[in-house]
Short mmCIF file of C-alpha atoms in Angstrom, two decimals:
data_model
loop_
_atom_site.label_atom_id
_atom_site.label_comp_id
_atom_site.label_asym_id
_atom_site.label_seq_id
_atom_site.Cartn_x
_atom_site.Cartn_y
_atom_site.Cartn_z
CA UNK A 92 -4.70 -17.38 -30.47
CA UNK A 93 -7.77 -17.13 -28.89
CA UNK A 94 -6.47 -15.73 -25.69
CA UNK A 95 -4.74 -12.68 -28.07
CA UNK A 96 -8.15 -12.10 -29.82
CA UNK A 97 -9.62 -11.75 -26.36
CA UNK A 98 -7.17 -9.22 -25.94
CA UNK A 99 -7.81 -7.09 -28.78
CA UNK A 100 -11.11 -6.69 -28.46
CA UNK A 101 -10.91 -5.86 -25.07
CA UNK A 102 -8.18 -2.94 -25.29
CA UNK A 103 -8.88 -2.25 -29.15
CA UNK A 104 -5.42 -1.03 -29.42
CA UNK A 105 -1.73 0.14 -27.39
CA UNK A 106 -3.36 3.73 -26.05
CA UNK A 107 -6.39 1.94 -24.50
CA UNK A 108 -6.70 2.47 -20.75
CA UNK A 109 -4.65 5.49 -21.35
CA UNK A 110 -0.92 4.78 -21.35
CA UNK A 111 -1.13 1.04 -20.86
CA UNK A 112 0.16 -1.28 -23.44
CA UNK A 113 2.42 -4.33 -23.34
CA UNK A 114 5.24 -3.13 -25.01
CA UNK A 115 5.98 -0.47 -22.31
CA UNK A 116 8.84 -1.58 -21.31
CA UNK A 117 10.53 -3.03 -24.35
CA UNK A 118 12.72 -0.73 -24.41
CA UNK A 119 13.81 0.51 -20.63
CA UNK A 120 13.34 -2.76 -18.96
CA UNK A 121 13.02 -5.89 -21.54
CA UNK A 122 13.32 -8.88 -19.01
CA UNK A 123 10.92 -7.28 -16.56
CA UNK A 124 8.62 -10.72 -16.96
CA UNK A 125 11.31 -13.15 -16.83
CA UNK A 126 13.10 -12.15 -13.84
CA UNK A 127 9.20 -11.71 -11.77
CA UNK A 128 8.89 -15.13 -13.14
CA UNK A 129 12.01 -16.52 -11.88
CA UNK A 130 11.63 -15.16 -8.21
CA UNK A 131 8.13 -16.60 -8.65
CA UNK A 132 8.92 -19.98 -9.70
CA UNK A 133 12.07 -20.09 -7.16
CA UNK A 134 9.61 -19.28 -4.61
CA UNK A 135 7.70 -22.18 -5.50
CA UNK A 136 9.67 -24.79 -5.08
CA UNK A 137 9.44 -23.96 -1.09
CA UNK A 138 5.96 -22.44 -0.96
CA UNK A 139 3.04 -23.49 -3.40
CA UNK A 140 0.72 -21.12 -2.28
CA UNK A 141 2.82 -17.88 -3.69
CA UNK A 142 1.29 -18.06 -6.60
CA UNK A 143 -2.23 -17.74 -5.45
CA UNK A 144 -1.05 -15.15 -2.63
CA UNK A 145 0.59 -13.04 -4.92
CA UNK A 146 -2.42 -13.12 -7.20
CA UNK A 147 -4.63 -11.88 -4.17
CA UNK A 148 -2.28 -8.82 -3.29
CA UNK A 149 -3.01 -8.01 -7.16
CA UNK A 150 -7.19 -8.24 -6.67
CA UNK A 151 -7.19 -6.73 -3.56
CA UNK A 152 -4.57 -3.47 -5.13
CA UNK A 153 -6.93 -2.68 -7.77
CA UNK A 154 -10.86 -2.85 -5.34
CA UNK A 155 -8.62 -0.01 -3.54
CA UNK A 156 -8.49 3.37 -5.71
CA UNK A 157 -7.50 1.14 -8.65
CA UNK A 158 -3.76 -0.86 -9.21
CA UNK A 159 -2.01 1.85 -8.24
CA UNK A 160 0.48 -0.67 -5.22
CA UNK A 161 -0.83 1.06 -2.26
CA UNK A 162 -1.67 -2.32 -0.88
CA UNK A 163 2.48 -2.85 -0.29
CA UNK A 164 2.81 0.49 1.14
CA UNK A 165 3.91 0.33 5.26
CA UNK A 166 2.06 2.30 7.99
CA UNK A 167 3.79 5.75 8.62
CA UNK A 168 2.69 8.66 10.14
CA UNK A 169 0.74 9.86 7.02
CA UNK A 170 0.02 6.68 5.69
CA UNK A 171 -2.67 4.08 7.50
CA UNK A 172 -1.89 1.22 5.97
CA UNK A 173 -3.80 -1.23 3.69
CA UNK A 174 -2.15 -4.08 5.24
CA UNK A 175 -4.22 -3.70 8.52
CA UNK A 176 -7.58 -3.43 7.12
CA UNK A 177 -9.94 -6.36 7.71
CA UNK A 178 -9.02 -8.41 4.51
CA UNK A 179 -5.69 -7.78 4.82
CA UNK A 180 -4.70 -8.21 8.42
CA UNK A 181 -2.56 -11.54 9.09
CA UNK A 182 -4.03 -13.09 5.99
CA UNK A 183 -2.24 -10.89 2.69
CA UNK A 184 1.32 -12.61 2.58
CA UNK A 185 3.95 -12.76 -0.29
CA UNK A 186 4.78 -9.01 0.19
CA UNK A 187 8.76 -10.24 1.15
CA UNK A 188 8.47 -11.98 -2.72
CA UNK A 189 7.66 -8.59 -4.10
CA UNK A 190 10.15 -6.95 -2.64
CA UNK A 191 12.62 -9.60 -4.08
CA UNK A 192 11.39 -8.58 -7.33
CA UNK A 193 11.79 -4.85 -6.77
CA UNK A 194 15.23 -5.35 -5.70
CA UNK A 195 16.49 -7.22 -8.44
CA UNK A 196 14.73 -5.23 -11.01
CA UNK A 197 16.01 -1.82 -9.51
CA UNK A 198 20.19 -3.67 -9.56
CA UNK A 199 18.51 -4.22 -13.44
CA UNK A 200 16.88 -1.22 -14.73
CA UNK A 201 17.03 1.36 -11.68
CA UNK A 202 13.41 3.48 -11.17
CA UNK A 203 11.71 1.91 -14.08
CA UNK A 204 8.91 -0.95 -13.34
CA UNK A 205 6.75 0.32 -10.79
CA UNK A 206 5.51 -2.10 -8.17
CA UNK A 207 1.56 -1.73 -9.19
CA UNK A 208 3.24 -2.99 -12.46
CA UNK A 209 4.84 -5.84 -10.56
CA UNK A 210 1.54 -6.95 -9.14
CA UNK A 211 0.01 -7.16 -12.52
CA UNK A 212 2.68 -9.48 -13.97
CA UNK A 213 3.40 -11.21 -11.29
CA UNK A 214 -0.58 -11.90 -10.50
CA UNK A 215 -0.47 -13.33 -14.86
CA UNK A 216 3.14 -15.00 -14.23
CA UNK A 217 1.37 -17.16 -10.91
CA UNK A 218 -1.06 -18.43 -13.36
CA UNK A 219 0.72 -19.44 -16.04
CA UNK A 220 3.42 -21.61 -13.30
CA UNK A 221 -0.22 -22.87 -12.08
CA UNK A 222 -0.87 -24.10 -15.57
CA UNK A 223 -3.58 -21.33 -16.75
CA UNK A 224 -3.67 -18.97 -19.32
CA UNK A 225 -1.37 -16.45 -20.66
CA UNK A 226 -2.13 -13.35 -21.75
CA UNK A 227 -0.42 -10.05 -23.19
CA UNK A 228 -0.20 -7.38 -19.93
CA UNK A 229 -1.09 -3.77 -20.54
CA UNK A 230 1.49 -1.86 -18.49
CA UNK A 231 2.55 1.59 -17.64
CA UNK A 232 1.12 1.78 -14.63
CA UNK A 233 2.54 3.85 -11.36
CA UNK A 234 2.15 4.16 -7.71
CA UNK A 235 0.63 5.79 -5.45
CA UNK A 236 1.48 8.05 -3.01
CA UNK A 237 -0.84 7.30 -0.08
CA UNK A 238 -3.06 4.18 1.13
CA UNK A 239 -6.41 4.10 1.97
CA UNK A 240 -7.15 1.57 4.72
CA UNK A 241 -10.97 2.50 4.66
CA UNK A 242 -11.72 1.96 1.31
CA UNK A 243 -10.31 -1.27 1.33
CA UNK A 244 -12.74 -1.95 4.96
CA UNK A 245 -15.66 -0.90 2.78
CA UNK A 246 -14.45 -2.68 -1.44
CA UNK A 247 -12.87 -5.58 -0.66
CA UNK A 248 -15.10 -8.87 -1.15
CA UNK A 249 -15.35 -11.06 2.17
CA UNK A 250 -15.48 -14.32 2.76
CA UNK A 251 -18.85 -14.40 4.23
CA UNK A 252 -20.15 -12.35 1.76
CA UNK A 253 -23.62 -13.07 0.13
CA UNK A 254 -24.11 -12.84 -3.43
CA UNK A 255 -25.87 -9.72 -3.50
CA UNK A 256 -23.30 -8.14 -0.89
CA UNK A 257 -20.58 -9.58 -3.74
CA UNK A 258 -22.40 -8.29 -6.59
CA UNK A 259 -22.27 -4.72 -5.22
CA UNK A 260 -18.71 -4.55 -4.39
CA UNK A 261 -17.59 -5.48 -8.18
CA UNK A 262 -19.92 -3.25 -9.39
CA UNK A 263 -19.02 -0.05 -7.01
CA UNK A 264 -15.37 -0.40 -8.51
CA UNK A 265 -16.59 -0.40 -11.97
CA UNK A 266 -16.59 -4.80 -12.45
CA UNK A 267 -19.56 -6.22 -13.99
CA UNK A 268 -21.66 -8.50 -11.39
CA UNK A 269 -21.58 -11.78 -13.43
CA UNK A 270 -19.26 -12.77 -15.46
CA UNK A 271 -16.46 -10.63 -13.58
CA UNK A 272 -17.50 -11.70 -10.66
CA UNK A 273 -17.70 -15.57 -11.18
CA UNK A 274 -14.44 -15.55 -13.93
CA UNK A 275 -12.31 -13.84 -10.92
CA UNK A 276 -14.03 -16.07 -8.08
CA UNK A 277 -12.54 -19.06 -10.42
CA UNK A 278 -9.15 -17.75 -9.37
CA UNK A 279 -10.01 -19.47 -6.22
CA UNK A 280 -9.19 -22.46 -8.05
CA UNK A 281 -5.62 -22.64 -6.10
CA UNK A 282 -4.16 -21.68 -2.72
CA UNK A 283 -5.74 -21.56 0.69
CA UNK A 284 -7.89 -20.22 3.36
CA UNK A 285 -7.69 -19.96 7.11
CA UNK A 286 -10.02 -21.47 9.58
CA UNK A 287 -11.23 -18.29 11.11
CA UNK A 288 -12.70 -17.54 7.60
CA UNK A 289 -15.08 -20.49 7.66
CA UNK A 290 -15.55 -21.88 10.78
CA UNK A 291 -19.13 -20.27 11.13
CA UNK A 292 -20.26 -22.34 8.28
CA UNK A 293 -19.10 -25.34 10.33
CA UNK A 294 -20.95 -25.17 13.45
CA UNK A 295 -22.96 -21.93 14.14
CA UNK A 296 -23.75 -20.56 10.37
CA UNK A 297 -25.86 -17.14 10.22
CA UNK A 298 -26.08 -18.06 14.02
CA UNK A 299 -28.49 -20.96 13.71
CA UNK A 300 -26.72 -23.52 15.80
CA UNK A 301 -26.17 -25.10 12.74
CA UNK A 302 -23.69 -25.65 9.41
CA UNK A 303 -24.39 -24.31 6.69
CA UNK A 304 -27.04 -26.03 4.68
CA UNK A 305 -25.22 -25.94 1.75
CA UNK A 306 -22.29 -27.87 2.30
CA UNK A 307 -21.96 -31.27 1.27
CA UNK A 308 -22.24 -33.47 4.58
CA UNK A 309 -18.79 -35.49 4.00
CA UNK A 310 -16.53 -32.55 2.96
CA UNK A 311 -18.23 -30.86 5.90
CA UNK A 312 -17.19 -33.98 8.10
CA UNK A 313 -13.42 -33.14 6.71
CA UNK A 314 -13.63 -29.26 7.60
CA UNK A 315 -14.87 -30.10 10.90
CA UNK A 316 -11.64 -32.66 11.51
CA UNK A 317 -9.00 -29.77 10.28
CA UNK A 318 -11.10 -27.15 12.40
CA UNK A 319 -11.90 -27.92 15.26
CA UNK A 320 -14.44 -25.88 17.36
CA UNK A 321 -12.19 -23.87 19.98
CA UNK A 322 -8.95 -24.87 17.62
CA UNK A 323 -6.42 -22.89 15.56
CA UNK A 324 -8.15 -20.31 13.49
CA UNK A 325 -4.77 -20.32 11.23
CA UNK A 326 -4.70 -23.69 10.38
CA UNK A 327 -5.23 -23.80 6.74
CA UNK A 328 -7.34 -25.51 4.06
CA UNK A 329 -7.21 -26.21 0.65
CA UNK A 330 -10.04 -23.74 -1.49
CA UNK A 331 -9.72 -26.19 -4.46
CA UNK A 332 -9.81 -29.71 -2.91
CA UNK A 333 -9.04 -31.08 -5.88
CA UNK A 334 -6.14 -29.74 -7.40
CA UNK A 335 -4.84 -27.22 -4.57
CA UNK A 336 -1.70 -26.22 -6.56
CA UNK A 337 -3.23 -26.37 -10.05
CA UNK A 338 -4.72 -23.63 -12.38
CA UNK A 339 -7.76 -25.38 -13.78
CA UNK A 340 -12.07 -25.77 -13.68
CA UNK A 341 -12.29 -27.58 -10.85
CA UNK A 342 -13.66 -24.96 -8.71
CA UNK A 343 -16.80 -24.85 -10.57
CA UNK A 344 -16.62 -28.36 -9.76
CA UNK A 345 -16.92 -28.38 -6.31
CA UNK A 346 -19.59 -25.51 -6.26
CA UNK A 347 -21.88 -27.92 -7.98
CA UNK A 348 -20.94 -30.89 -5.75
CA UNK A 349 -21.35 -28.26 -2.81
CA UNK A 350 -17.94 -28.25 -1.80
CA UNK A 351 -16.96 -24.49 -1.98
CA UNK A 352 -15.09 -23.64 1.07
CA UNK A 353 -15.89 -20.10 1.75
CA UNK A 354 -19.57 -18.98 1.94
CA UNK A 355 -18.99 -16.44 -0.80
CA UNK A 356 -17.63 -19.11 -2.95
CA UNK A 357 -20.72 -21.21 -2.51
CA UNK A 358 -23.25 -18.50 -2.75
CA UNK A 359 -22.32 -18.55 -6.06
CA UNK A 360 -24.13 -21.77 -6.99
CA UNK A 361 -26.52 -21.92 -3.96
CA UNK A 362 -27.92 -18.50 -4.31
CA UNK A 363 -31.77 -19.40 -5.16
CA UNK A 364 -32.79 -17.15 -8.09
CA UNK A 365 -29.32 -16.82 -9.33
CA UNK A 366 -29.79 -17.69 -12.96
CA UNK A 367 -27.15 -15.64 -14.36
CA UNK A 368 -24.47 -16.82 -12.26
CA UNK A 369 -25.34 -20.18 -11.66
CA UNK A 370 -25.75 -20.56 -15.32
CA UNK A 371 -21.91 -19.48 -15.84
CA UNK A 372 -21.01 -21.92 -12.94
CA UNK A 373 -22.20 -24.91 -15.31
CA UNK A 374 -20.41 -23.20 -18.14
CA UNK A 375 -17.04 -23.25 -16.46
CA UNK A 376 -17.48 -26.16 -15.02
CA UNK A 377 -17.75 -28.24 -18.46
CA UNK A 378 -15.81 -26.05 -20.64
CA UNK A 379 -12.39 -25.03 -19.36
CA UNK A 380 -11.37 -22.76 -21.97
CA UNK A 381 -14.80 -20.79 -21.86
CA UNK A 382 -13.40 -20.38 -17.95
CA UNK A 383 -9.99 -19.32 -19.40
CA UNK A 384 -11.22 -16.97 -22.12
CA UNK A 385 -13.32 -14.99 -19.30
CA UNK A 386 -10.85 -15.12 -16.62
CA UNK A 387 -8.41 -13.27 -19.36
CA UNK A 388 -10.91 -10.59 -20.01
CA UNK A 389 -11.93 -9.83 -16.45
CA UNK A 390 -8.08 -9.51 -14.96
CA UNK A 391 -7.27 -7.04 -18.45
CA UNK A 392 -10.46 -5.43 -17.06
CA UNK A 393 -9.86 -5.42 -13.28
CA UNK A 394 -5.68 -4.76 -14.24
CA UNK A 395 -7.09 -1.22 -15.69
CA UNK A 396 -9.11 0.40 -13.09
CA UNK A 397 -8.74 3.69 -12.57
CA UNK A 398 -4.66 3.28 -13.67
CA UNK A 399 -1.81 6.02 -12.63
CA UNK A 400 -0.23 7.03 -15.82
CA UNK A 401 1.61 9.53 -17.36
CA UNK A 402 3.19 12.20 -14.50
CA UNK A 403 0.46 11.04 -12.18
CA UNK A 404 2.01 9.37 -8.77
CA UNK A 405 5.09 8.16 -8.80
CA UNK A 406 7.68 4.78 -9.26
CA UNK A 407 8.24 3.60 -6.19
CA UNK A 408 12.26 2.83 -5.12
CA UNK A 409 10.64 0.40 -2.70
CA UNK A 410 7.72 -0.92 -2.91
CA UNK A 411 6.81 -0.49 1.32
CA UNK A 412 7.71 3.47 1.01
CA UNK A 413 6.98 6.21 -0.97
CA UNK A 414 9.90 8.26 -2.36
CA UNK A 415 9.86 11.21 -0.27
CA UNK A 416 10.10 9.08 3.05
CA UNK A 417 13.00 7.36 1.75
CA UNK A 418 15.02 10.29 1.32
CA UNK A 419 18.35 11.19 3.89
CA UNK A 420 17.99 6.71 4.38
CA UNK A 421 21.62 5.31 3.29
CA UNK A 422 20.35 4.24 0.11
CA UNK A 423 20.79 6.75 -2.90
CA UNK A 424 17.53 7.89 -3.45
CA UNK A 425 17.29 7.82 -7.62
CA UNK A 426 14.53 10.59 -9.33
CA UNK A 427 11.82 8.41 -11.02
CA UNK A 428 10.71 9.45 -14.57
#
């Protein structure tokens, strides 16, 4: 109930965000959800990070040009991929699930759901499996027909990002710098992180020498262990020590116990001067469903920027390629509405 009231305030009704509404596909493709959630929860059952990798393809889509799918889009010769830009490069994964999802929605309702679509539900579908919120999913999004590999070098929030570095990069896209920012850093709640995205806070941070002040001297003691100085940057770590797999509060958690694992989850607790966020951190840290309620608003509000509607771009027949390149391949190549 609450989550739905959320909902209408935030889109005020179906034409909102131009073209998007949830009942978009009602009609062309009805099981669109269920069959992104099956090939998400049979993905599970072999791999519990999906859900939080499939949830950052979605964030990192939309600080690009808006959720338009250009982040699934390979390198050709007129397209330099997204998928090699800094944030992206051997770190996005789950793009083989999505393409699962394409295929069986295309044998299903043929040049329909568009992959930016996809990314939507499946980043909502990931939560709910996690055990977080639902929420109704303005659609009617399409894709684009080109990548931009150095917008998403310049948008994308790092993971040694300070606050006020953070704070500018959800505002440039059109986010608000608080309670976006820290209701979408919450979704850092599951999944995990590399070494090589840390490490400096372990040994040499801001190179003093020295770890990072901030972190709490045992769970620093345990990142040291898993990462060794010299060892395997890829080895990975658990951003919600907690409850790795689980949906939940616990993040906020750990940033008041000092135990956020990247620097730009910390910074937003450790930031001196920081009322505004810090005061949200103690929010979501007691009160779950206050966490919940904003997390709902911000991903409606980061799931419409700057949205492809109408005539504008394309639906994708695969999710890697635009149309045009897929044309004289053996597949039938089928006209998108």
């Amino acid at each position: 109930m609450v989550v739905a009231l959320f909902y209408a305030f935030l889109v005020g009704g179906p034409l909102a965000y131009g073209q998007l509404t949830p009942t978009f596909y009602d009609e062309t493709c009805p099981y669109v959800i269920s069959i992104i959630r099956g090939v998400i929860a049979e993905t599970l059952i072999l791999d519990p990070r999906i859900g939080a990798s499939l949830i950052r393809l979605h964030f990192h889509d939309c600080f690009v040009n808006g959720c338009d799918g250009s982040i699934l889009l390979d390198k050709t010769a007129t397209i330099d991929t997204e998928k090699e830009a800094f944030a992206n490069n051997n770190s996005a994964r789950g793009f083989d699930v999505v393409d699962i999802m394409k295929e069986r929605l295309e044998g299903v309702c043929p040049g329909t759901v568009s992959c930016a679509d996809i990314l939507v539900i499946a980043a909502e579908e990931s939560v709910v499996l996690a055990g977080g919120p639902w929420w109704p999913i303005p659609l009617g999004r399409r894709d684009s027909l080109t990548a931009n590999r150095t917008a998403a070098n310049a948008f994308i929030p790092g993971p040694r990002d300070t606050l006020e570095r953070l704070r500018s990069r959800f505002t440039v896209v059109g986010l608000n710098n608080n309670t976006d920012l820290v209701a979408l850093s919450g979704a850092h709640t599951f999944g995990r992180a590399q070494c090589r995205t840390f490490i400096d806070r372990l040994y040499n941070f801001n190179s003093t020498g020295l770890p990072d002040p901030t972190l709490d001297t045992t769970y620093l003691a345990t990142l040291q262990q898993l990462c060794p100085q010299g060892g395997n940057g890829t080895v990975l770590a658990d951003l919600d020590p907690t409850t790795p797999d689980g949906f939940d509060n616990n993040y906020f958690s750990n940033l008041q116990a000092n135990k956020g694992l990247l620097q730009s989850d910390q910074e937003l607790f450790s930031t001196p001067g920081a009322d505004d966020i810090i005061e949200l951190v103690d929010i979501f840290s007691t009160d779950e469903t206050a966490f919940f309620e904003s997390f709902v608003e911000s991903m409606i509000r980061m799931g419409n920027l700057s949205p492809l509607t109408g005539t504008e771009g394309e639906i994708r027949l695969n999710c890697r390629a635009v149309n045009a390149d897929l044309a004289g391949k053996d597949s039938v190549l089928v006209s998108s509405v």
